[in-house]
JSON list of C-alpha atoms in Angstrom, two decimals:
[
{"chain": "A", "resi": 1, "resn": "UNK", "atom": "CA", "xyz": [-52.67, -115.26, 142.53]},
{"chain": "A", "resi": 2, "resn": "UNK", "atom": "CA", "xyz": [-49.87, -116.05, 140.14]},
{"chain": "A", "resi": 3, "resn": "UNK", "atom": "CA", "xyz": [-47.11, -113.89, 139.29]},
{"chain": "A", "resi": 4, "resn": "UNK", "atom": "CA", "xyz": [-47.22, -114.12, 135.59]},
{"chain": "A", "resi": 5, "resn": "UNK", "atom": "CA", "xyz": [-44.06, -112.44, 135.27]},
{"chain": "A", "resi": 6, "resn": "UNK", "atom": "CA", "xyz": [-42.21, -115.36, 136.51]},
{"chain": "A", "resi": 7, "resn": "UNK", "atom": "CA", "xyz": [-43.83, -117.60, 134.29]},
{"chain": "A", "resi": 8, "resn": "UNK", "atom": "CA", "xyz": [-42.41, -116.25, 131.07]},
{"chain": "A", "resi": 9, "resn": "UNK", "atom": "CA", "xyz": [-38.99, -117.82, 130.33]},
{"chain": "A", "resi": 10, "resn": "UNK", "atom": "CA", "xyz": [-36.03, -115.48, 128.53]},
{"chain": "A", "resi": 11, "resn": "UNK", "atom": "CA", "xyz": [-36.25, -116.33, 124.56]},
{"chain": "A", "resi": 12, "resn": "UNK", "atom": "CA", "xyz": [-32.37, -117.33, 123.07]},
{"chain": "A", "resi": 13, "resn": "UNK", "atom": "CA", "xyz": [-31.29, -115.24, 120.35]},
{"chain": "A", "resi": 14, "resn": "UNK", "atom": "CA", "xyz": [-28.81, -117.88, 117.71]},
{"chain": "A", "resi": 15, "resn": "UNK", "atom": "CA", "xyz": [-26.71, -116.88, 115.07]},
{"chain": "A", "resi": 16, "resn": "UNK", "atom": "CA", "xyz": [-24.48, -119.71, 113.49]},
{"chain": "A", "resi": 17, "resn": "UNK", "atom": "CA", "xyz": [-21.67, -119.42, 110.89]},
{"chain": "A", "resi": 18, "resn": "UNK", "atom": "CA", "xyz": [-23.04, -120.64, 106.95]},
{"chain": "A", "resi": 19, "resn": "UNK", "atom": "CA", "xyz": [-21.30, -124.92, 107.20]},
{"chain": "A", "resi": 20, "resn": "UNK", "atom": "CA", "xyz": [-18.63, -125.26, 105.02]},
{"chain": "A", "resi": 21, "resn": "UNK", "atom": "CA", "xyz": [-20.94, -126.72, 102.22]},
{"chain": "A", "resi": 22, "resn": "UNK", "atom": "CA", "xyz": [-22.99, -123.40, 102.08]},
{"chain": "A", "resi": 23, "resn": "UNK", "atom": "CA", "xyz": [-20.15, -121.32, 101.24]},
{"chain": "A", "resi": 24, "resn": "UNK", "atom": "CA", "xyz": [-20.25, -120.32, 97.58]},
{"chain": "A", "resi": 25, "resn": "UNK", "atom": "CA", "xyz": [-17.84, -121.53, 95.13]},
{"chain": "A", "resi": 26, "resn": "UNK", "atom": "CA", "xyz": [-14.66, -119.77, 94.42]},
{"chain": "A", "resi": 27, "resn": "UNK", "atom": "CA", "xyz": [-13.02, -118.52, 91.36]},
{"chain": "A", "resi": 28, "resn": "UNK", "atom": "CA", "xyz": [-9.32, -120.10, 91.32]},
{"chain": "A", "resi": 29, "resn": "UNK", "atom": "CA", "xyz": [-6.82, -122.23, 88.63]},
{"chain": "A", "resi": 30, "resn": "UNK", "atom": "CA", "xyz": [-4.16, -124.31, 89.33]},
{"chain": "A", "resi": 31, "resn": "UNK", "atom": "CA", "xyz": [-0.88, -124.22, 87.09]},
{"chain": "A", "resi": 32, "resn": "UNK", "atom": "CA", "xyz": [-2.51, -127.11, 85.20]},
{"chain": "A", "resi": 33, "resn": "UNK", "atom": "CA", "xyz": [-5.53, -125.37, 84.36]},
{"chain": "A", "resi": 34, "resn": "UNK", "atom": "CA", "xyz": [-3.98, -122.32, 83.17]},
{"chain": "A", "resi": 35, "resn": "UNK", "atom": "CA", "xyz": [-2.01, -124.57, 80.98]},
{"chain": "A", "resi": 36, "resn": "UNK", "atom": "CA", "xyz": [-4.92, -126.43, 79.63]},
{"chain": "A", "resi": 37, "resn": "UNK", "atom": "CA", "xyz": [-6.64, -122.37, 78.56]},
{"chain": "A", "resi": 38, "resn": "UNK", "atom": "CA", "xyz": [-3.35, -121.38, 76.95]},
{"chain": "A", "resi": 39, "resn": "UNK", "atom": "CA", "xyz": [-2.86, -124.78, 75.46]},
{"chain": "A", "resi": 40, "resn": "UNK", "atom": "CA", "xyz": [-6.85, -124.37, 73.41]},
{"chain": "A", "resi": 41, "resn": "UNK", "atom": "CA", "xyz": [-5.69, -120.76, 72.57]},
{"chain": "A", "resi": 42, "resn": "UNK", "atom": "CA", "xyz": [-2.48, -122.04, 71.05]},
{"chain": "A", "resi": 43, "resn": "UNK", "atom": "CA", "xyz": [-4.47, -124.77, 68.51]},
{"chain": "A", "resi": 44, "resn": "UNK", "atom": "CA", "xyz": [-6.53, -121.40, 67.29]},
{"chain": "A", "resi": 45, "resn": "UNK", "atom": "CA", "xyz": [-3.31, -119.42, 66.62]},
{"chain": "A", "resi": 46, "resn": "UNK", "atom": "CA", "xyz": [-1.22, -121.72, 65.35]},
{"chain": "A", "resi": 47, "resn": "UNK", "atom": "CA", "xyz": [-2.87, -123.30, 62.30]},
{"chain": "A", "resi": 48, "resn": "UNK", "atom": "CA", "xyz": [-0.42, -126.49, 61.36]},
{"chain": "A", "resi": 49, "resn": "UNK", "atom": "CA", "xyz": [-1.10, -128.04, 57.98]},
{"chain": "A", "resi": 50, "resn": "UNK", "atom": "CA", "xyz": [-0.42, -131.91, 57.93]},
{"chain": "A", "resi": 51, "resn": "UNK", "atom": "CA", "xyz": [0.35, -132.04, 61.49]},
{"chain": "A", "resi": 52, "resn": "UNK", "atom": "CA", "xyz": [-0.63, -131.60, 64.93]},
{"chain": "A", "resi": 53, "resn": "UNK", "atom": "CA", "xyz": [0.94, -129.41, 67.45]},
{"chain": "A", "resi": 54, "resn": "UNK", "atom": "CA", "xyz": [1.01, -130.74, 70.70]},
{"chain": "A", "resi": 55, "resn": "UNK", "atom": "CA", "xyz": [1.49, -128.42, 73.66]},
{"chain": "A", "resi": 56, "resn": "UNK", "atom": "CA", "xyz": [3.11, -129.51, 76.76]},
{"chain": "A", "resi": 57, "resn": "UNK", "atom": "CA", "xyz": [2.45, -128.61, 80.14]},
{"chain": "A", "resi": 58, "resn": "UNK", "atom": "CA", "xyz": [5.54, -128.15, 81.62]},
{"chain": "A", "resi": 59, "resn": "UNK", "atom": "CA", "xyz": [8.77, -130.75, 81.50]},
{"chain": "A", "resi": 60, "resn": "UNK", "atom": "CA", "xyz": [9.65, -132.67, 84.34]},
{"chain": "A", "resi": 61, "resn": "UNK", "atom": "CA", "xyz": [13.23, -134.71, 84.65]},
{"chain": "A", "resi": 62, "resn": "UNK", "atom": "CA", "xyz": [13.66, -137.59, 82.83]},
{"chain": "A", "resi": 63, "resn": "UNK", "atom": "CA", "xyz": [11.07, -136.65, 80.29]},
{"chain": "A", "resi": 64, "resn": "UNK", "atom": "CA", "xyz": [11.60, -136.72, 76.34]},
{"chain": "A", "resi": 65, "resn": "UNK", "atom": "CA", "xyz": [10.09, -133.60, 74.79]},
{"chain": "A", "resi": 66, "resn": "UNK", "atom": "CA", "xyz": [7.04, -135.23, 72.15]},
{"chain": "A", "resi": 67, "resn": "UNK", "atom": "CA", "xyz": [7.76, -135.06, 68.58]},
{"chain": "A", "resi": 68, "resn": "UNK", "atom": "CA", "xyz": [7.89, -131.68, 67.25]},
{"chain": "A", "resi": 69, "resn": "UNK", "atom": "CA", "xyz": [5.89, -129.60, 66.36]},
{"chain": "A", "resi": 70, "resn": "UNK", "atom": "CA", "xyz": [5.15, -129.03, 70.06]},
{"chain": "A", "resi": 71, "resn": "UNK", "atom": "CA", "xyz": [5.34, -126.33, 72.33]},
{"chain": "A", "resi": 72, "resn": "UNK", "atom": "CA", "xyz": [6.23, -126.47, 76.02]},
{"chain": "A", "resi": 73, "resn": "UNK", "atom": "CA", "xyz": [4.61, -123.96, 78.76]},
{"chain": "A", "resi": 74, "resn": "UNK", "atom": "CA", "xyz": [5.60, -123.42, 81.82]},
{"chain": "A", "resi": 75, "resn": "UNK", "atom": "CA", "xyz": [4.76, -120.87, 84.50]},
{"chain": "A", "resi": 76, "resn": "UNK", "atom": "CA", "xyz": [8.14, -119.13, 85.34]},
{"chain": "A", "resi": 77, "resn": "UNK", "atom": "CA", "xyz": [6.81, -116.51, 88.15]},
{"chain": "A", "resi": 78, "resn": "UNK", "atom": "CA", "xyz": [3.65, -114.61, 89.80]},
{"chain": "A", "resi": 79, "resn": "UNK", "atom": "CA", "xyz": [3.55, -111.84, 91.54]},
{"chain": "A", "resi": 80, "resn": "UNK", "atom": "CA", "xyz": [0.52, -109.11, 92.81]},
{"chain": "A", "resi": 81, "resn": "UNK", "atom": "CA", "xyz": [-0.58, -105.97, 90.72]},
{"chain": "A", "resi": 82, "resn": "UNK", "atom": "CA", "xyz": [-2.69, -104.65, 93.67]},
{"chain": "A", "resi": 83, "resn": "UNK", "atom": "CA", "xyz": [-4.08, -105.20, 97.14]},
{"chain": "A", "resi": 84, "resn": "UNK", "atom": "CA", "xyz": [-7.32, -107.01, 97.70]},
{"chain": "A", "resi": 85, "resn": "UNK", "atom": "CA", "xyz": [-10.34, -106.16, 96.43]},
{"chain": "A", "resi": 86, "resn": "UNK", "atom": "CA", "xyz": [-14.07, -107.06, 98.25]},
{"chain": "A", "resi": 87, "resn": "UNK", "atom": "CA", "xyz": [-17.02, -108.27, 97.37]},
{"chain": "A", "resi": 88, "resn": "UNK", "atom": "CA", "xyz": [-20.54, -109.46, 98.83]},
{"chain": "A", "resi": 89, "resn": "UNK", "atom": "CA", "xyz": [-22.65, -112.78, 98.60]},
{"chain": "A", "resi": 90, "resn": "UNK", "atom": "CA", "xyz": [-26.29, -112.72, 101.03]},
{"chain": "A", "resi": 91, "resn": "UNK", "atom": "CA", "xyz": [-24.09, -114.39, 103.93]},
{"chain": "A", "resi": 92, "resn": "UNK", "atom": "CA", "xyz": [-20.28, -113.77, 102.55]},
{"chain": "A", "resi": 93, "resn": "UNK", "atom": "CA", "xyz": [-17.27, -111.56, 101.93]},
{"chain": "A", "resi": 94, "resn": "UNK", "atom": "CA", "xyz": [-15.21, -112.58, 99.03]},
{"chain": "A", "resi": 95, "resn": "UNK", "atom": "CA", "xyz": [-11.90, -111.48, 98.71]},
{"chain": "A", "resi": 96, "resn": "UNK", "atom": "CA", "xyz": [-10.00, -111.43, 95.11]},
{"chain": "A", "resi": 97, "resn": "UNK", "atom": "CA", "xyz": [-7.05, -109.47, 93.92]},
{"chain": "A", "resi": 98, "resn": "UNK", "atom": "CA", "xyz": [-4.66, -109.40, 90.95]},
{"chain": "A", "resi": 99, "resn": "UNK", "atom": "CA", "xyz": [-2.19, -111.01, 89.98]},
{"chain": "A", "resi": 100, "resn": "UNK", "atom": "CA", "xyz": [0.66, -111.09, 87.01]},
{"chain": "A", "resi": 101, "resn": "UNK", "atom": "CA", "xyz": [1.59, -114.82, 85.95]},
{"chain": "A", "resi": 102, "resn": "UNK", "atom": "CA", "xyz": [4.74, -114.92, 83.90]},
{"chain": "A", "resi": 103, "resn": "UNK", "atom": "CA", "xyz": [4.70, -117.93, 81.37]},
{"chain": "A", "resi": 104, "resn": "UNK", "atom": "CA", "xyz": [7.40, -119.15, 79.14]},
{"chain": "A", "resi": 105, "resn": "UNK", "atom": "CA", "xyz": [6.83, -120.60, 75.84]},
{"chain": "A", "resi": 106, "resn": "UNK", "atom": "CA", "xyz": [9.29, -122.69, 74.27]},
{"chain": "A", "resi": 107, "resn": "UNK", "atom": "CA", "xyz": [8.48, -123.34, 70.40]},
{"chain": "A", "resi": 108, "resn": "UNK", "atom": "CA", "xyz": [9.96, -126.67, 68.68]},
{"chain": "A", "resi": 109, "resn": "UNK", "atom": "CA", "xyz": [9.28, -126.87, 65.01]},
{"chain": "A", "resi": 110, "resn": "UNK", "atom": "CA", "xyz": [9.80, -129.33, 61.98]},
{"chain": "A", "resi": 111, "resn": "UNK", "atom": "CA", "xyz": [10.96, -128.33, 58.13]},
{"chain": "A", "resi": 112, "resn": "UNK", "atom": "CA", "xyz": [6.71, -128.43, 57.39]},
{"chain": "A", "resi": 113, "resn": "UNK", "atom": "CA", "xyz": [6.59, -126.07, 60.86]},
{"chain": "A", "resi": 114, "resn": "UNK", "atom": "CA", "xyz": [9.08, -123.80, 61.61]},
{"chain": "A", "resi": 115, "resn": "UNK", "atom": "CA", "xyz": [9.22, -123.03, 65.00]},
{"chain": "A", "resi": 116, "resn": "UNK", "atom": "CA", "xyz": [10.09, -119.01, 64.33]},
{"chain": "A", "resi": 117, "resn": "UNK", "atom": "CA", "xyz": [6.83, -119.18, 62.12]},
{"chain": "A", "resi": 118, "resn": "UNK", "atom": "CA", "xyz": [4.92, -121.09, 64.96]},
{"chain": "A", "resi": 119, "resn": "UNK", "atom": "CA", "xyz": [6.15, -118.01, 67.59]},
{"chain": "A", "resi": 120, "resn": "UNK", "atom": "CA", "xyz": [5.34, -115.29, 65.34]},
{"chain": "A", "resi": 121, "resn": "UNK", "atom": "CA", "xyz": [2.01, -116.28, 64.77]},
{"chain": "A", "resi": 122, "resn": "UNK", "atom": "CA", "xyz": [1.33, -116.61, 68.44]},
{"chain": "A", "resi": 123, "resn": "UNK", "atom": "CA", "xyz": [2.63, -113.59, 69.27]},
{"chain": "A", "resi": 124, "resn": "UNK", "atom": "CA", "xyz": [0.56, -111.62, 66.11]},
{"chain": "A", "resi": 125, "resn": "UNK", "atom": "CA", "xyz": [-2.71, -113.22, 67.78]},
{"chain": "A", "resi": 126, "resn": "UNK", "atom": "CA", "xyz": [-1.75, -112.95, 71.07]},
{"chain": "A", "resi": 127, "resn": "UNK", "atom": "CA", "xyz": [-1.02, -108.96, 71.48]},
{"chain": "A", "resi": 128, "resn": "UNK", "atom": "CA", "xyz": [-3.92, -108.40, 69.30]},
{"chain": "A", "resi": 129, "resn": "UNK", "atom": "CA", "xyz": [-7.68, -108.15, 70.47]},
{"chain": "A", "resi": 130, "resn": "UNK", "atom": "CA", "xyz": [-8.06, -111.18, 69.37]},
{"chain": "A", "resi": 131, "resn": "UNK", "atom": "CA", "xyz": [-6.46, -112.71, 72.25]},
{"chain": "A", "resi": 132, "resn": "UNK", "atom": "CA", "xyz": [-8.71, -111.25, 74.30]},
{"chain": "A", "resi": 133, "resn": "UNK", "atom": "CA", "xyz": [-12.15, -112.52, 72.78]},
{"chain": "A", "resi": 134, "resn": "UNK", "atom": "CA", "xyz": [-10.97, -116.02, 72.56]},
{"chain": "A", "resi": 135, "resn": "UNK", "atom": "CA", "xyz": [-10.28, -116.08, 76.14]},
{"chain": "A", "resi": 136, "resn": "UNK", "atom": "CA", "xyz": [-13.61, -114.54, 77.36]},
{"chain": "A", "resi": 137, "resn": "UNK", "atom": "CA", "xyz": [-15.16, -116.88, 75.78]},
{"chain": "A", "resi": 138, "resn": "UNK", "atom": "CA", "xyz": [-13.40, -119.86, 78.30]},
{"chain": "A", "resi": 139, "resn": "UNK", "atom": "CA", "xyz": [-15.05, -117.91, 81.17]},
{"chain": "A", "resi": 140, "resn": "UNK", "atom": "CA", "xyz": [-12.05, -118.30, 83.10]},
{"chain": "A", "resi": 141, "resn": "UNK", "atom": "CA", "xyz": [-10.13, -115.32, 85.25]},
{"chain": "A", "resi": 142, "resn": "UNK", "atom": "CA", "xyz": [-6.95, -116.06, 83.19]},
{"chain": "A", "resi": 143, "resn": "UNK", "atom": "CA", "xyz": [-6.72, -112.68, 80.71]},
{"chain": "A", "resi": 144, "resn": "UNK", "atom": "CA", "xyz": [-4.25, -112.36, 77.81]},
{"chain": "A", "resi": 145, "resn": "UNK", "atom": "CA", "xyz": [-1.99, -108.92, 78.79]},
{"chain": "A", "resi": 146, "resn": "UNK", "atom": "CA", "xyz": [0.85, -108.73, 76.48]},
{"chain": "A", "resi": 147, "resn": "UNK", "atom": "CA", "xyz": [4.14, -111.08, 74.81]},
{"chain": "A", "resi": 148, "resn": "UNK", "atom": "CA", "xyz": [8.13, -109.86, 74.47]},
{"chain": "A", "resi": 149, "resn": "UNK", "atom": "CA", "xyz": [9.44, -110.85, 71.10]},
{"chain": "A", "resi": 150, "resn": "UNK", "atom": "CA", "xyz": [10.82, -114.27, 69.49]},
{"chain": "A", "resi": 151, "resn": "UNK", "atom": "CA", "xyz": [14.05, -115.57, 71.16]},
{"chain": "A", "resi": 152, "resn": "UNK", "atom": "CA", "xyz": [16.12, -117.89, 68.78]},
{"chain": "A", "resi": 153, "resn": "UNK", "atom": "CA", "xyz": [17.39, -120.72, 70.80]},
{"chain": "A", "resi": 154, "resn": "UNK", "atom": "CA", "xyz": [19.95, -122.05, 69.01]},
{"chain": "A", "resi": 155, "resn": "UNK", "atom": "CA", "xyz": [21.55, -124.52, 71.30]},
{"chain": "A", "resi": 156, "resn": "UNK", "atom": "CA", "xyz": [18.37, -126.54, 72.23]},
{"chain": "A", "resi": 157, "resn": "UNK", "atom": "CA", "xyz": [19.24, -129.93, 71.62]},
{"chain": "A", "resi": 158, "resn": "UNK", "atom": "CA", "xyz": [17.11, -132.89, 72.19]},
{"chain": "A", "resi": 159, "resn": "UNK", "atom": "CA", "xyz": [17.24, -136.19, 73.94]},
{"chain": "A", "resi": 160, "resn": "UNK", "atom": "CA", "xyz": [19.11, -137.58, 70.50]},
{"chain": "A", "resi": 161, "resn": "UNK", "atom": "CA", "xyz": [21.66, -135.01, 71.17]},
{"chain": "A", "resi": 162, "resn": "UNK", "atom": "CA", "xyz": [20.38, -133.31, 67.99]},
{"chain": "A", "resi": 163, "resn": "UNK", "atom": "CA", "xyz": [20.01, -129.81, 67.55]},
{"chain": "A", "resi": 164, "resn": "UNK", "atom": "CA", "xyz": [16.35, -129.08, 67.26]},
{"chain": "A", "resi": 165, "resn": "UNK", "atom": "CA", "xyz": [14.59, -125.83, 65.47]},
{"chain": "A", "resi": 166, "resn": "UNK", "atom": "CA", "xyz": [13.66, -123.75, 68.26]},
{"chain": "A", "resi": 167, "resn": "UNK", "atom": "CA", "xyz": [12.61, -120.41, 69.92]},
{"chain": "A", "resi": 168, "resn": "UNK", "atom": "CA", "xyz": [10.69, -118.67, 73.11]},
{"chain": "A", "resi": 169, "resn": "UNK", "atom": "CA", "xyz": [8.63, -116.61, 73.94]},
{"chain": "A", "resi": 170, "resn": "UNK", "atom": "CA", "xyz": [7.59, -114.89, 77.24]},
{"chain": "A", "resi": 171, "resn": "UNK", "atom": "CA", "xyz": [4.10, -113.79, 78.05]},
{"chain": "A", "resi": 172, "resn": "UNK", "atom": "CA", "xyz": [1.80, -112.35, 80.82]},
{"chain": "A", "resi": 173, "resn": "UNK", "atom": "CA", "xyz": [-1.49, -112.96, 81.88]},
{"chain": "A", "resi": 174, "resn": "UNK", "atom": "CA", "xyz": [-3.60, -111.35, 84.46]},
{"chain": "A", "resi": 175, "resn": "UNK", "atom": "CA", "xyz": [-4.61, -113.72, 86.68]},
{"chain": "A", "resi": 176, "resn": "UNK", "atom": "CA", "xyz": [-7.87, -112.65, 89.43]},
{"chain": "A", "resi": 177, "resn": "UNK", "atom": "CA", "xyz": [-7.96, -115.33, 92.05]},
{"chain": "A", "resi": 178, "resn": "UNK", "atom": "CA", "xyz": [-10.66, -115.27, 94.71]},
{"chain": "A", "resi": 179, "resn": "UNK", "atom": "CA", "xyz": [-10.09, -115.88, 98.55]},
{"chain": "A", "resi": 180, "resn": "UNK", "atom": "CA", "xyz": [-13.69, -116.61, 100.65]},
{"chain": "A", "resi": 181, "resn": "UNK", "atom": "CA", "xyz": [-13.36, -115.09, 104.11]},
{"chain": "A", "resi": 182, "resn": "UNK", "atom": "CA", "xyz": [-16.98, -115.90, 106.20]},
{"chain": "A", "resi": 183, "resn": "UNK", "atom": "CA", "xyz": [-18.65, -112.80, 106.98]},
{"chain": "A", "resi": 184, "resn": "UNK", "atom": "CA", "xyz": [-20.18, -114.55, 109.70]},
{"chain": "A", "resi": 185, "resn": "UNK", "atom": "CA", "xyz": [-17.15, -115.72, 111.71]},
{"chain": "A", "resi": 186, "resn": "UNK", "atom": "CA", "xyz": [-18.05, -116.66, 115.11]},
{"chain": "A", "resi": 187, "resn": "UNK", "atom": "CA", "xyz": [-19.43, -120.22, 115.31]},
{"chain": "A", "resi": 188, "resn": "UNK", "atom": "CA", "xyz": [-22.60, -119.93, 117.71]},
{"chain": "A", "resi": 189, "resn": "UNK", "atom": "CA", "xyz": [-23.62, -116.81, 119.47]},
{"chain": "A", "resi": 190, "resn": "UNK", "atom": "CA", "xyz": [-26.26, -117.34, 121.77]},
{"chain": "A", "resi": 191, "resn": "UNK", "atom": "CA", "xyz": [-28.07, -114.47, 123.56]},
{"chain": "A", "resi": 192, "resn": "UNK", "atom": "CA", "xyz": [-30.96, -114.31, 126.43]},
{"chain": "A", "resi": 193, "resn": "UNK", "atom": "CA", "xyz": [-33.54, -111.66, 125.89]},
{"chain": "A", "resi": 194, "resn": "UNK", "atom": "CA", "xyz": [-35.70, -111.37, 128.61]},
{"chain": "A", "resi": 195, "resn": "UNK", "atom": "CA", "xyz": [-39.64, -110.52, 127.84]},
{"chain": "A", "resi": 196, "resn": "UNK", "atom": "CA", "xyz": [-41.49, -107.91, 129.00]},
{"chain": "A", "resi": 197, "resn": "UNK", "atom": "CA", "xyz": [-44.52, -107.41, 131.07]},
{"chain": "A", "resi": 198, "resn": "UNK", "atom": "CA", "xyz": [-46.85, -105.41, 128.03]},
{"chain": "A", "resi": 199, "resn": "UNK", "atom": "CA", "xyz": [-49.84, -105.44, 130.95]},
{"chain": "A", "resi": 200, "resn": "UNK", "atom": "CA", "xyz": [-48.02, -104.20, 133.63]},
{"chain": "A", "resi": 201, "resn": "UNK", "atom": "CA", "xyz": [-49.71, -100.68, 134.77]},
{"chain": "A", "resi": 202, "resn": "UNK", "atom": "CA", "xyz": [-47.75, -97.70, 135.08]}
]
């Protein structure tokens, strides 16, 4: 007579961690791509007749600033507004918090352009609501907060050794970066269930 107990094998129990091509896209920006969003907000505020204003993102050594008008951003700090926040996907935990980014603006006008006239009207747009509906519509995590006021520079000079017509501005942006953490973190767990006998008699 055979033992039919014996003859059923333990079932194994998997559970594998999502590859890395699974997990879901996160919401981030580099410098550069903060630049770029600021840079199309700046063409809408700024409306230039007979010229174009070029915005710059960034200067490194060695290079000339463009002919003016212009304006030159760069990121000057970041720093977090408050602890981690969570969120869900079917097989992940997302992880995002916020963030202040600290950008400096540095205006450089023309006799057609004046540079104080190019910062004011940034800075009219830009702590207005305005601000904010032009950058929802980039879809972007990069949100307009608030600018100081105009700062004359009067001792910018240029690569000619020329004084050039100039002023800055500093503004803030929230910034919500996310960080994916796998909810799901073990690579392989493998577990034996053993079956029971259902016709075994009490």
């Amino acid at each position: 007579m055979t033992d039919e107990k014996n003859d059923k094998k333990p079932a194994k129990v998997t559970a594998k961690a999502p590859k890395d091509k699974e997990f879901p896209k996160l919401k981030t920006l580099s410098y550069k791509e903060m630049y770029n969003l600021v840079g199309k907000f700046l063409q809408k505020a700024i409306p230039i007749k007979g010229a174009k204003l070029q915005v710059i993102k960034g200067l490194s050594n060695r290079v000339a600033i463009p002919k003016p008008p212009c304006v030159v951003l760069q990121v000057i700090d970041e720093k977090s507004l408050s602890s981690s926040e969570t969120r869900y996907t079917d097989q992940h935990k997302i992880l995002w918090s916020r963030s202040q980014i600290t950008m400096s603006m540095m205006f450089i006008g023309t006799e057609n352009a004046e540079a104080m006239q190019m910062a004011k009207a940034f800075t009219a747009r830009f702590n207005d609501a305005w601000a904010s509906e032009q950058f929802e519509q980039y879809d972007s995590i990069l949100f307009p907060l608030y600018s100081d006021d105009v700062k004359i520079e009067p001792d910018f000079i240029n690569d000619e050794g020329q004084y050039n017509d100039s002023c800055s501005v500093i503004s803030y942006f929230e910034y919500r970066p996310e960080f994916g953490v796998c909810a799901n973190s073990a690579k392989e767990v493998v577990m034996d269930v053993n079956l029971t006998d259902d016709n075994k008699g009490g």
